[in-house]
Coordinates of C-alpha atoms and ligand atoms in Angstrom, one line a residue:
X1 CA 22.7 -34.5 -28.5
X2 CA 26.0 -33.1 -29.7
X3 CA 28.1 -35.8 -31.3
X4 CA 31.2 -36.9 -29.5
X5 CA 34.0 -34.5 -30.3
X6 CA 36.8 -36.1 -32.3
X7 CA 40.3 -36.1 -30.9
X8 CA 42.5 -33.5 -32.7
X9 CA 46.2 -33.7 -33.4
X10 CA 48.4 -32.2 -30.7
X11 CA 48.5 -28.4 -31.1
X12 CA 49.8 -27.2 -27.8
X13 CA 52.8 -25.1 -26.8
X14 CA 55.9 -26.4 -25.0
X15 CA 54.9 -27.0 -21.4
X16 CA 57.8 -26.8 -18.9
X17 CA 55.6 -28.3 -16.2
X18 CA 55.6 -31.7 -17.9
X19 CA 58.2 -34.1 -19.2
X20 CA 55.9 -35.4 -21.8
X21 CA 56.6 -35.0 -25.6
X22 CA 53.1 -35.1 -27.0
X23 CA 54.3 -33.8 -30.4
X24 CA 56.2 -37.1 -30.8
X25 CA 53.9 -39.7 -29.1
X26 CA 50.6 -38.8 -27.5
X27 CA 48.0 -40.6 -25.5
X28 CA 44.5 -40.2 -26.8
X29 CA 42.6 -42.5 -24.5
X30 CA 43.2 -44.1 -21.1
X31 CA 41.8 -47.2 -19.5
X32 CA 42.3 -47.0 -15.7
X33 CA 41.8 -49.9 -13.4
X34 CA 42.3 -49.3 -9.7
X35 CA 41.6 -51.0 -6.3
X36 CA 41.2 -48.6 -3.4
X37 CA 42.7 -49.8 -0.1
X38 CA 41.6 -47.5 2.6
X39 CA 43.7 -49.3 5.3
X40 CA 46.9 -49.0 3.4
X41 CA 45.9 -45.7 1.8
X42 CA 47.0 -46.9 -1.6
X43 CA 45.4 -47.5 -5.0
X44 CA 46.8 -50.4 -7.0
X45 CA 46.2 -51.4 -10.6
X46 CA 47.1 -50.3 -14.0
X47 CA 46.5 -47.7 -16.8
X48 CA 46.5 -48.5 -20.5
X49 CA 47.5 -45.7 -22.9
X50 CA 46.2 -45.6 -26.4
X51 CA 48.8 -43.9 -28.5
X52 CA 49.1 -41.6 -31.5
X53 CA 52.7 -41.9 -32.8
X54 CA 53.7 -38.9 -34.9
X55 CA 57.4 -39.8 -34.5
X56 CA 57.8 -43.6 -35.0
X57 CA 61.2 -43.5 -33.4
X58 CA 60.3 -41.6 -30.3
X59 CA 59.6 -43.1 -26.9
X60 CA 56.5 -42.5 -24.8
X61 CA 57.3 -40.1 -22.0
X62 CA 55.0 -40.0 -19.0
X63 CA 54.9 -37.8 -15.9
X64 CA 55.0 -39.7 -12.6
X65 CA 55.5 -38.7 -9.0
X66 CA 55.9 -41.1 -6.1
X67 CA 54.4 -44.1 -8.0
X68 CA 55.7 -47.6 -7.5
X69 CA 55.9 -49.0 -11.1
X70 CA 55.5 -52.8 -11.3
X71 CA 55.6 -53.5 -15.1
X72 CA 55.2 -52.0 -18.5
X73 CA 53.8 -54.0 -21.5
X74 CA 52.3 -53.3 -24.8
X75 CA 49.0 -54.6 -26.4
X76 CA 50.7 -57.9 -27.2
X77 CA 51.7 -58.4 -23.5
X78 CA 55.3 -57.9 -24.5
X79 CA 57.4 -56.2 -21.7
X80 CA 58.7 -52.8 -22.8
X81 CA 62.0 -51.4 -21.6
X82 CA 61.7 -48.2 -19.6
X83 CA 63.8 -45.8 -17.6
X84 CA 62.9 -43.5 -14.7
X85 CA 64.5 -40.1 -14.7
X86 CA 66.0 -38.3 -11.8
X87 CA 63.4 -37.0 -9.4
X88 CA 62.9 -33.3 -9.8
X89 CA 63.6 -32.0 -6.3
X90 CA 60.9 -29.4 -6.6
X91 CA 57.6 -30.5 -7.9
X92 CA 57.8 -32.1 -11.4
X93 CA 58.3 -35.7 -10.2
X94 CA 60.1 -38.1 -12.5
X95 CA 59.9 -38.6 -16.2
X96 CA 59.1 -42.2 -17.2
X97 CA 60.5 -42.9 -20.7
X98 CA 59.1 -46.0 -22.3
X99 CA 60.8 -47.4 -25.4
X100 CA 58.1 -48.5 -27.9
X101 CA 58.3 -51.5 -30.3
X102 CA 57.5 -50.7 -33.9
X103 CA 54.1 -52.5 -33.4
X104 CA 53.2 -50.9 -30.1
X105 CA 49.9 -49.1 -30.2
X106 CA 49.0 -49.4 -26.6
X107 CA 51.0 -49.3 -23.4
X108 CA 50.0 -50.8 -20.1
X109 CA 51.6 -49.6 -16.9
X110 CA 51.0 -51.6 -13.7
X111 CA 51.6 -49.5 -10.6
X112 CA 50.6 -48.6 -7.0
X113 CA 50.3 -45.1 -5.5
X114 CA 52.0 -44.0 -2.4
X115 CA 50.1 -43.3 0.8
X116 CA 51.5 -39.8 0.5
X117 CA 50.4 -39.2 -3.1
X118 CA 49.7 -35.4 -3.1
X119 CA 46.6 -35.6 -5.3
X120 CA 44.9 -38.0 -2.9
X121 CA 43.6 -37.1 0.5
X122 CA 42.6 -40.2 2.5
X123 CA 40.4 -39.1 5.4
X124 CA 39.8 -40.8 8.7
X125 CA 36.2 -41.2 9.6
X126 CA 36.5 -38.4 12.2
X127 CA 37.2 -36.0 9.4
X128 CA 33.9 -36.6 7.8
X129 CA 30.4 -35.2 8.6
X130 CA 29.0 -38.7 9.5
X131 CA 32.2 -39.7 11.4
X132 CA 31.7 -43.4 10.6
X133 CA 33.3 -44.1 7.2
X134 CA 36.6 -43.1 5.7
X135 CA 36.7 -40.8 2.6
X136 CA 39.0 -40.3 -0.3
X137 CA 39.1 -37.6 -2.9
X138 CA 41.6 -36.6 -5.5
X139 CA 42.7 -33.0 -6.6
X140 CA 44.6 -33.0 -9.8
X141 CA 45.0 -29.3 -10.7
X142 CA 47.6 -28.1 -11.5
X143 CA 50.2 -30.9 -11.7
X144 CA 49.2 -33.5 -9.2
X145 CA 47.5 -36.0 -11.3
X146 CA 50.9 -37.6 -11.9
X147 CA 50.9 -38.6 -8.3
X148 CA 48.0 -41.1 -8.8
X149 CA 48.1 -41.9 -12.6
X150 CA 51.3 -42.2 -14.8
X151 CA 50.3 -40.0 -17.7
X152 CA 51.1 -37.0 -19.9
X153 CA 50.3 -34.4 -17.2
X154 CA 50.0 -31.4 -19.4
X155 CA 46.8 -29.4 -20.0
X156 CA 47.7 -29.4 -23.7
X157 CA 47.1 -33.1 -23.9
X158 CA 43.4 -34.2 -24.0
X159 CA 42.3 -37.8 -23.5
X160 CA 39.0 -39.6 -23.4
X161 CA 39.0 -42.3 -20.7
X162 CA 37.4 -45.2 -19.0
X163 CA 37.9 -46.4 -15.4
X164 CA 37.0 -49.4 -13.3
X165 CA 37.3 -48.7 -9.6
X166 CA 37.0 -51.3 -6.9
X167 CA 36.2 -50.0 -3.4
X168 CA 34.6 -51.3 -0.2
X169 CA 31.0 -52.2 -0.9
X170 CA 29.4 -49.9 1.6
X171 CA 31.1 -46.8 0.0
X172 CA 30.1 -45.1 -3.2
X173 CA 32.6 -44.0 -5.8
X174 CA 32.1 -41.1 -8.2
X175 CA 34.3 -39.6 -10.9
X176 CA 34.5 -36.7 -13.3
X177 CA 32.9 -38.9 -16.0
X178 CA 29.9 -38.7 -18.3
X179 CA 28.8 -42.3 -17.6
X180 CA 28.7 -44.3 -14.4
X181 CA 27.6 -47.9 -13.8
X182 CA 27.8 -49.8 -10.5
X183 CA 28.5 -53.5 -10.7
X184 CA 28.9 -55.0 -7.2
X185 CA 32.0 -53.6 -5.6
X186 CA 33.3 -52.2 -8.9
X187 CA 32.1 -48.9 -10.4
X188 CA 32.7 -48.4 -14.1
X189 CA 33.1 -44.9 -15.6
X190 CA 33.7 -43.4 -18.9
X191 CA 34.4 -39.9 -20.2
X192 CA 33.6 -39.7 -23.8
X193 CA 34.7 -36.1 -24.2
X194 CA 38.5 -35.4 -24.4
X195 CA 39.8 -33.7 -21.2
X196 CA 43.1 -32.6 -19.9
X197 CA 44.7 -34.7 -17.2
X198 CA 44.1 -32.2 -14.4
X199 CA 40.3 -32.8 -14.8
X200 CA 40.4 -36.5 -14.0
X201 CA 39.0 -36.8 -10.5
X202 CA 37.7 -39.4 -8.1
X203 CA 35.9 -39.4 -4.7
X204 CA 34.8 -42.3 -2.6
X205 CA 32.9 -42.3 0.7
X206 CA 29.6 -42.6 2.3
X207 CA 27.7 -40.6 -0.4
X208 CA 24.1 -39.9 -1.3
X209 CA 22.6 -38.0 -4.2
X210 CA 19.5 -35.9 -4.6
X211 CA 18.2 -34.7 -7.9
X212 CA 17.7 -31.0 -8.5
X213 CA 16.6 -31.3 -12.2
X214 CA 16.7 -33.9 -15.0
X215 CA 20.4 -33.2 -15.5
X216 CA 21.6 -31.8 -12.1
X217 CA 22.0 -33.5 -8.8
X218 CA 23.7 -32.8 -5.5
X219 CA 26.0 -35.3 -3.9
X220 CA 27.1 -35.3 -0.2
X221 CA 27.3 -37.4 2.8
X222 CA 23.8 -38.6 3.8
X223 CA 23.7 -36.4 6.9
X224 CA 24.4 -33.3 4.8
X225 CA 22.7 -34.0 1.5
X226 CA 19.3 -32.4 2.2
X227 CA 20.8 -29.2 3.5
X228 CA 23.2 -29.1 0.5
X229 CA 20.4 -29.7 -2.0
X230 CA 18.4 -26.9 -0.5
X231 CA 21.3 -24.5 -0.8
X232 CA 21.7 -25.3 -4.5
X233 CA 18.0 -25.1 -5.4
X234 CA 18.9 -22.6 -8.2
X235 CA 21.4 -25.0 -9.8
X236 CA 19.3 -25.7 -12.9
X237 CA 18.5 -22.0 -13.3
X238 CA 22.2 -21.3 -13.3
X239 CA 22.9 -23.9 -16.1
X240 CA 20.0 -22.4 -18.1
X241 CA 21.5 -18.9 -17.7
X242 CA 24.8 -20.2 -18.9
X243 CA 23.4 -21.8 -22.0
X244 CA 21.5 -18.6 -22.8
X245 CA 24.7 -16.5 -22.4
X246 CA 27.5 -18.8 -23.6
X247 CA 26.1 -21.5 -25.8
X248 CA 25.1 -25.1 -25.2
X249 CA 26.2 -27.1 -22.1
X250 CA 28.4 -29.8 -23.8
X251 CA 28.9 -32.3 -20.9
X252 CA 25.6 -34.1 -20.4
X253 CA 25.0 -34.0 -16.6
X254 CA 26.0 -31.3 -14.2
X255 CA 26.3 -32.5 -10.6
X256 CA 27.9 -31.0 -7.5
X257 CA 29.7 -33.0 -4.9
X258 CA 30.2 -31.6 -1.4
X259 CA 33.4 -32.9 0.1
X260 CA 34.5 -32.9 3.8
X261 CA 35.8 -29.6 5.1
X262 CA 39.5 -30.5 4.5
X263 CA 39.0 -29.9 0.8
X264 CA 41.8 -27.3 0.1
X265 CA 39.8 -25.2 -2.4
X266 CA 36.5 -23.6 -2.5
X267 CA 35.6 -25.6 -5.6
X268 CA 37.1 -27.6 -8.4
X269 CA 35.5 -27.7 -11.8
X270 CA 35.8 -31.5 -12.4
X271 CA 33.7 -32.2 -15.6
X272 CA 30.2 -33.3 -15.0
X273 CA 30.8 -33.1 -11.3
X274 CA 32.1 -30.0 -9.5
X275 CA 33.8 -30.8 -6.2
X276 CA 33.0 -28.2 -3.6
X277 CA 33.8 -27.2 0.0
X278 CA 31.0 -27.6 2.5
X279 CA 31.9 -24.1 3.9
X280 CA 29.7 -22.5 1.3
X281 CA 26.6 -24.1 2.9
X282 CA 25.4 -20.9 4.7
X283 CA 21.7 -21.8 4.7
X284 CA 20.7 -18.7 2.7
X285 CA 22.3 -19.3 -0.7
X286 CA 24.6 -16.3 -0.1
X287 CA 27.8 -18.1 -1.1
X288 CA 26.6 -19.8 -4.3
X289 CA 28.7 -17.6 -6.6
X290 CA 31.3 -20.3 -6.1
X291 CA 29.0 -22.8 -7.8
X292 CA 28.4 -20.2 -10.6
X293 CA 32.2 -20.1 -10.9
X294 CA 32.8 -23.8 -11.2
X295 CA 29.8 -24.2 -13.5
X296 CA 31.2 -21.5 -15.8
X297 CA 34.4 -23.5 -16.1
X298 CA 32.3 -26.0 -18.2
X299 CA 32.9 -23.4 -20.9
X300 CA 36.1 -21.5 -19.9
X301 CA 38.6 -24.1 -18.7
X302 CA 37.0 -27.4 -19.6
X303 CA 35.8 -26.7 -23.1
X304 CA 38.5 -24.3 -23.8
X305 CA 41.6 -25.0 -21.7
X306 CA 44.8 -23.1 -21.0
X307 CA 47.5 -24.9 -23.0
X308 CA 50.2 -24.2 -20.4
X309 CA 50.0 -22.8 -16.8
X310 CA 51.3 -19.5 -18.1
X311 CA 47.9 -19.2 -19.8
X312 CA 46.0 -19.9 -16.5
X313 CA 44.3 -16.5 -16.7
X314 CA 42.4 -17.7 -19.8
X315 CA 40.8 -20.3 -17.5
X316 CA 40.2 -18.2 -14.4
X317 CA 39.9 -14.6 -15.7
X318 CA 37.2 -15.8 -18.2
X319 CA 35.6 -17.9 -15.5
X320 CA 35.3 -15.0 -13.0
X321 CA 33.8 -12.8 -15.8
X322 CA 31.3 -15.6 -16.7
X323 CA 30.5 -16.1 -13.0
X324 CA 29.7 -12.4 -12.6
X325 CA 27.4 -12.6 -15.7
X326 CA 25.6 -15.7 -14.2
X327 CA 25.2 -14.0 -10.9
X328 CA 23.7 -10.9 -12.6
X329 CA 21.4 -13.0 -14.7
X330 CA 20.1 -15.1 -11.8
X331 CA 20.3 -12.8 -8.8
X332 CA 20.3 -9.3 -10.3
X333 CA 22.7 -6.4 -11.0
X334 CA 23.2 -5.2 -7.5
X335 CA 24.3 -8.7 -6.2
X336 CA 26.7 -9.0 -9.1
X337 CA 28.0 -5.5 -8.5
X338 CA 28.7 -6.3 -4.8
X339 CA 30.6 -9.5 -5.7
X340 CA 32.6 -7.7 -8.4
X341 CA 33.5 -4.8 -6.0
X342 CA 34.7 -7.3 -3.3
X343 CA 36.8 -9.1 -5.9
X344 CA 38.4 -5.8 -7.0
X345 CA 39.1 -4.9 -3.4
X346 CA 40.9 -8.2 -2.9
X347 CA 42.8 -7.7 -6.2
X348 CA 44.0 -4.2 -5.1
X349 CA 45.0 -5.5 -1.8
X350 CA 47.0 -8.4 -3.3
X351 CA 48.6 -6.2 -5.9
X352 CA 50.3 -4.3 -3.1
X353 CA 52.1 -7.5 -2.0
X354 CA 53.0 -9.1 -5.3
X355 CA 56.3 -8.5 -7.1
X356 CA 55.8 -6.8 -10.5
X357 CA 56.4 -9.9 -12.7
X358 CA 53.6 -11.6 -10.8
X359 CA 51.1 -8.8 -11.6
X360 CA 51.1 -9.8 -15.2
X361 CA 48.2 -11.8 -16.7
X362 CA 50.5 -13.6 -19.1
X363 CA 52.8 -14.6 -16.2
X364 CA 56.2 -16.2 -16.7
X365 CA 56.2 -19.4 -14.6
X366 CA 59.4 -20.9 -15.9
X367 CA 61.1 -22.9 -13.1
X368 CA 58.2 -22.1 -10.7
X369 CA 55.3 -24.0 -9.2
X370 CA 52.1 -23.3 -11.3
X371 CA 50.5 -22.6 -8.0
X372 CA 52.4 -19.3 -7.9
X373 CA 50.1 -18.1 -10.6
X374 CA 47.0 -18.8 -8.6
X375 CA 46.6 -15.1 -7.5
X376 CA 43.9 -12.5 -7.8
X377 CA 45.7 -11.4 -10.9
X378 CA 44.7 -14.4 -13.0
X379 CA 41.2 -14.2 -11.5
X380 CA 40.1 -10.6 -10.9
X381 CA 42.5 -8.7 -13.2
X382 CA 41.6 -11.2 -15.9
X383 CA 37.9 -10.6 -15.3
X384 CA 38.4 -6.8 -15.2
X385 CA 40.1 -7.0 -18.6
X386 CA 37.0 -8.7 -20.1
X387 CA 34.7 -6.2 -18.4
X388 CA 36.8 -3.5 -19.9
X389 CA 36.3 -5.0 -23.4
X390 CA 32.6 -5.3 -22.7
X391 CA 32.5 -1.7 -21.7
X392 CA 34.3 -0.6 -24.9
X393 CA 32.6 -2.8 -27.4
X394 CA 29.2 -3.2 -25.9
X395 CA 27.5 -6.2 -24.3
X396 CA 26.0 -7.6 -27.5
X397 CA 29.3 -7.7 -29.2
X398 CA 31.0 -9.2 -26.1
X399 CA 28.4 -12.0 -26.1
X400 CA 28.8 -12.7 -29.7
X401 CA 32.6 -12.8 -29.2
X402 CA 32.3 -15.2 -26.2
X403 CA 30.0 -17.6 -27.9
X404 CA 32.3 -17.7 -31.0
X405 CA 35.4 -18.2 -28.8
X406 CA 33.9 -21.2 -27.1
X407 CA 32.4 -22.7 -30.2
X408 CA 35.6 -22.4 -32.3
X409 CA 37.9 -23.6 -29.6
X410 CA 35.8 -26.3 -27.9
X411 CA 37.8 -29.3 -26.7
X412 CA 41.0 -27.5 -27.5
X413 CA 43.9 -26.2 -25.4
X414 CA 44.8 -22.6 -26.2
X415 CA 47.6 -20.2 -25.5
X416 CA 47.4 -16.4 -24.8
X417 CA 48.6 -15.9 -28.3
X418 CA 45.7 -17.8 -29.7
X419 CA 43.4 -15.6 -27.7
X420 CA 45.1 -12.4 -28.7
X421 CA 44.9 -13.3 -32.4
X422 CA 41.3 -14.2 -32.1
X423 CA 40.6 -11.0 -30.2
X424 CA 42.3 -9.0 -33.0
X425 CA 40.3 -10.8 -35.7
X426 CA 36.9 -11.0 -34.1
X427 CA 36.7 -7.9 -32.0
X428 CA 39.3 -5.3 -32.4
X429 CA 39.5 -5.1 -36.1
X430 CA 35.7 -4.9 -36.4
X431 CA 35.5 -1.7 -34.4
X432 CA 38.7 0.3 -34.6
X433 CA 37.3 3.2 -32.6
X434 CA 36.6 1.0 -29.6
X435 CA 39.8 -0.9 -30.1
X436 CA 41.8 2.4 -29.9
X437 CA 40.4 2.9 -26.4
X438 CA 41.7 -0.3 -24.9
X439 CA 45.5 -0.9 -24.5
X440 CA 45.4 -4.7 -24.8
X441 CA 49.2 -5.1 -24.3
X442 CA 49.1 -3.0 -21.2
X443 CA 46.4 -5.3 -19.8
X444 CA 47.9 -8.6 -20.8
X445 CA 51.6 -8.2 -20.6
X446 CA 52.3 -5.5 -18.0
X447 CA 52.2 -5.2 -14.2
X448 CA 49.6 -3.4 -12.2
X449 CA 45.9 -2.5 -12.8
X450 CA 45.4 -0.2 -15.8
X451 CA 43.7 3.0 -15.0
X452 CA 40.6 2.2 -17.1
X453 CA 39.6 -0.7 -14.9
X454 CA 36.2 -0.1 -13.5
X455 CA 34.3 -1.1 -10.3
X456 CA 30.5 -1.0 -10.6
X457 CA 28.5 1.1 -8.1
X458 CA 26.3 -0.7 -5.6
X459 CA 23.5 1.0 -3.7
X460 CA 23.8 -1.5 -0.9
X461 CA 27.6 -0.9 -0.6
X462 CA 27.0 2.8 -0.4
X463 CA 24.8 2.2 2.7
X464 CA 27.5 0.1 4.2
X465 CA 30.1 2.8 3.6
X466 CA 27.8 5.2 5.4
X467 CA 27.7 2.9 8.4
X468 CA 31.4 2.5 8.4
X469 CA 31.8 6.2 8.5
X470 CA 29.4 6.6 11.3
X471 CA 31.0 3.9 13.3
X472 CA 34.4 5.3 12.8
X473 CA 33.2 8.7 13.9
X474 CA 32.0 7.2 17.2
X475 CA 28.5 5.9 16.7
X476 CA 27.9 2.8 18.8
X477 CA 27.4 -0.6 17.1
X478 CA 23.8 -1.1 18.2
X479 CA 22.9 2.2 16.6
X480 CA 24.1 1.2 13.1
X481 CA 21.4 0.6 10.6
X482 CA 22.3 -2.9 9.5
X483 CA 18.7 -4.1 9.0
X484 CA 18.5 -6.5 6.0
X485 CA 22.2 -6.6 5.4
X486 CA 23.3 -9.5 3.2
X487 CA 26.5 -11.4 3.5
X488 CA 28.4 -9.3 0.9
X489 CA 27.5 -6.2 2.9
X490 CA 28.9 -7.6 6.1
X491 CA 32.1 -8.6 4.2
X492 CA 32.3 -5.0 2.9
X493 CA 31.8 -3.6 6.4
X494 CA 34.5 -5.7 7.9
X495 CA 36.9 -5.0 5.1
X496 CA 36.4 -1.2 5.3
X497 CA 36.9 -0.7 9.1
X498 CA 40.2 1.0 9.7
X499 CA 42.0 0.1 12.9
X500 CA 38.9 -0.5 15.0
X501 CA 39.6 -0.3 18.8
X502 CA 39.2 -3.3 21.1
X503 CA 36.2 -1.7 22.5
X504 CA 34.6 -1.2 19.1
X505 CA 35.3 -4.8 18.2
X506 CA 33.7 -6.0 21.4
X507 CA 30.6 -3.8 20.7
X508 CA 30.3 -5.3 17.2
X509 CA 30.5 -8.8 18.6
X510 CA 27.9 -8.1 21.2
X511 CA 25.6 -6.4 18.7
X512 CA 26.0 -8.9 15.9
X513 CA 27.3 -12.1 17.4
X514 CA 30.0 -12.3 14.7
X515 CA 32.0 -15.0 16.6
X516 CA 29.0 -17.2 16.3
X517 CA 28.4 -16.5 12.6
X518 CA 27.4 -19.6 10.7
X519 CA 28.6 -18.0 7.5
X520 CA 32.2 -19.1 6.8
X521 CA 33.2 -16.1 4.8
X522 CA 31.8 -13.6 7.4
X523 CA 33.2 -15.7 10.3
X524 CA 36.7 -15.9 8.7
X525 CA 36.8 -12.2 7.9
X526 CA 35.8 -11.4 11.4
X527 CA 38.2 -13.8 13.0
X528 CA 41.1 -12.4 10.9
X529 CA 40.2 -8.8 11.9
X530 CA 39.6 -9.5 15.6
X531 CA 42.8 -11.6 15.8
X532 CA 44.9 -8.9 14.1
X533 CA 43.6 -6.3 16.6
X534 CA 44.2 -8.6 19.6
X535 CA 40.6 -9.4 20.6
X536 CA 41.5 -12.6 22.6
X537 CA 37.8 -13.5 23.0
X538 CA 37.9 -15.0 19.5
X539 CA 40.9 -17.2 20.1
X540 CA 39.0 -20.4 20.9
X541 CA 36.7 -20.0 17.8
X542 CA 39.7 -19.3 15.6
X543 CA 41.5 -22.4 16.8
X544 CA 38.4 -24.6 16.3
X545 CA 38.1 -23.1 12.8
X546 CA 41.7 -24.0 12.0
X547 CA 41.3 -27.5 13.3
X548 CA 38.2 -28.3 11.3
X549 CA 38.5 -26.4 8.0
X550 CA 41.2 -27.1 5.4
X551 CA 40.3 -24.5 2.8
X552 CA 43.6 -22.7 2.0
X553 CA 41.9 -19.4 1.3
X554 CA 40.7 -19.2 4.9
X555 CA 43.8 -20.8 6.6
X556 CA 46.4 -18.5 5.1
X557 CA 44.9 -15.1 6.3
X558 CA 44.0 -16.6 9.7
X559 CA 47.4 -18.0 10.4
X560 CA 48.9 -14.7 9.1
X561 CA 46.7 -12.8 11.5
X562 CA 47.9 -14.9 14.4
X563 CA 51.5 -14.6 13.4
X564 CA 51.1 -10.8 13.4
X565 CA 50.2 -10.8 17.1
X566 CA 52.4 -10.9 20.2
X567 CA 53.7 -14.5 20.8
X568 CA 51.8 -15.3 17.6
X569 CA 54.5 -17.5 16.2
X570 CA 54.3 -19.9 19.1
X571 CA 50.5 -19.9 19.1
X572 CA 50.3 -20.5 15.3
X573 CA 52.7 -23.4 15.5
X574 CA 51.0 -24.9 18.5
X575 CA 47.7 -25.0 16.4
X576 CA 49.5 -26.1 13.2
X577 CA 51.2 -29.0 15.0
X578 CA 47.8 -30.4 15.8
X579 CA 46.0 -29.4 12.6
X580 CA 48.6 -30.2 10.0
X581 CA 47.8 -33.8 9.5
X582 CA 44.1 -33.0 8.8
X583 CA 45.0 -30.7 5.9
X584 CA 45.4 -31.7 2.2
X585 CA 49.0 -31.6 0.8
X586 CA 48.2 -28.5 -1.1
X587 CA 47.4 -26.5 2.0
X588 CA 50.3 -28.1 3.9
X589 CA 52.7 -27.0 1.3
X590 CA 51.6 -23.3 1.6
X591 CA 51.4 -23.3 5.3
X592 CA 54.7 -25.1 5.8
X593 CA 56.3 -22.2 4.0
X594 CA 54.3 -19.6 5.9
X595 CA 55.1 -21.1 9.3
X596 CA 58.7 -22.2 8.6
X597 CA 57.6 -25.7 9.4
X598 CA 60.7 -27.2 7.8
X599 CA 62.8 -25.6 10.5
X600 CA 61.1 -27.7 13.1
X601 CA 62.1 -31.1 14.4
X602 CA 58.6 -32.4 14.1
X603 CA 57.9 -36.1 14.1
X604 CA 55.4 -36.6 11.4
X605 CA 52.6 -39.0 12.0
X606 CA 52.4 -42.1 9.7
X607 CA 49.6 -40.5 7.7
X608 CA 51.5 -37.3 6.9
X609 CA 52.7 -36.7 3.4
X610 CA 56.4 -36.5 3.0
X611 CA 58.2 -33.2 3.1
X612 CA 59.1 -31.8 -0.3
Ligands
BES701 N1 40.2 -24.4 -10.7 C1 40.2 -23.6 -9.5 C2 40.9 -24.2 -8.4 C3 42.4 -24.5 -8.6 C4 43.2 -23.6 -9.3 C5 43.0 -25.6 -8.1 C6 44.5 -23.8 -9.5 C7 44.3 -25.9 -8.3 C8 45.1 -25.0 -9.0 C9 38.7 -23.3 -9.1 O1 37.9 -23.1 -10.2 C10 38.7 -22.1 -8.3 O2 39.1 -21.1 -8.9 N2 38.3 -22.1 -7.1 C11 38.2 -20.9 -6.2 C12 36.8 -20.4 -6.1 C13 36.4 -19.4 -7.0 C14 35.0 -18.9 -6.6 C15 37.4 -18.2 -7.1 C16 38.7 -21.4 -4.9 O3 38.8 -22.6 -4.6 O4 38.9 -20.5 -4.0
ZN702 ZN1 38.2 -21.3 -11.2

């Protein structure tokens, strides 16, 4: 076993999404103790910070948002004076400045969360698969951990941590930890590897686990767990592929937890336990690239972390590139080529809508929500850049470079500059001829997609494009040769149709039962297309989808499609009015803006997060 990594001195960059001053006083370890109250929807307890004090005169500054602070003491039980800063009216919350005594080495903050804490989604039993028990999960990335733990909420600060969580006896609690021990109604966790705050996560509900291998298991509600385990039968193979490609897996176990469908993301790479949407359970493993992606974060993101949210592309661009390599390794070149091509299509589409400053990998997010950087630029342009390097320098050299990058920066938080220096030293300067062919500054610091970006050819996509051409030229749907088409081919088909007529759409639905698709990606793409073109026969299915799924990536295009139709504004709002309270705060925030929700005199239900 790899020895536990030692905590390093703070070496990050200034982070304007955190009030913390880790260069002065830094937490290195947390002890978290919380009671979960599902009726009140609050967590109550305390956190103890172990401190490294580089500046003996400086206070400890924590990030908080919406927390009710009860008391602050140090390791001697002495109360410490503290002040709460003005609440940032956008998203940073409030700085909590704690004056330390000369002797203070540890600080304990007693507090309670708010029922509207944005990181926490408390679900009613009806929102779960089993419909009998409530459910809670947290989502910290990017800057929401401060809504459930007062801490230095910057990705440049890494901590080890322990937690004791009390929850109703009939529920099971899990965390992004490398040890877990159940003692009656308290579950004790520890994370012995230093992690950034956004990777501290918790879930609690009616959960069961099934082993997939010695180090991998699938967690889900009992009524879903067998189906979920079957879908992920290749999980261990994926981890083995990663180790072959990128170096040892450094986190012990790798489990996947399937959350209820309100989870606002596809997946979240919480260490040791990826949190995932159940919408990837297609029954045929066709959507498991998402798991490859979250697993890849165990290297890019969790071992080597963006120091600030400007450097997010280092997390996600690397991860998409790694994901594509895993898919190729486990499922073959053509599958990987199809997924890459779909990603590039999405990127090109999104680039048409993004202002130029947002098309830059090293994006300037000063004064903005880090969420604004969560576009295809960080993901697919980032991956395209790494593919370009691979193409110029060769795969063997790329693999050597990647392994070295992870090995030399493991358990560190890095900036784009760190990467560029390393790239210069370990790749560019070793092969000047290849280096001359890649304009690194153009890729990293400028808008748009450089002309040397490439999209791999796929034989199966060529077949689809043939069918699209035939269909556009008047062939009927039933005559199309779609035998053996896989999910990615259907997604390609739907995305390539140009202005299909209502009659053509009806034919497609009759021939292929798309409105009844059990594949969430195909279904969503179909509902968006059909809605845009005014095929009212899909309305009921679209509405049901919006009322049951909370994954933002699906909600946004579907609401946009409705908005683009006649009387769409009214219809979208009518659905949103009923659906909103079932969505996580992350999705609510995006949709509130899209649908001008603020302009409405809505009476929020008790369980609705406050407007921000
Ligand atoms: N870490 C991200 C999710 C995230 C990013 C949450 C920024 C909050 C802020 C995760 O790894 C991710 O990228 N998920 C994608 C899926 C992936 C296959 C592209 C998602 O949820 O859509
Ligand atoms: Zn990711």
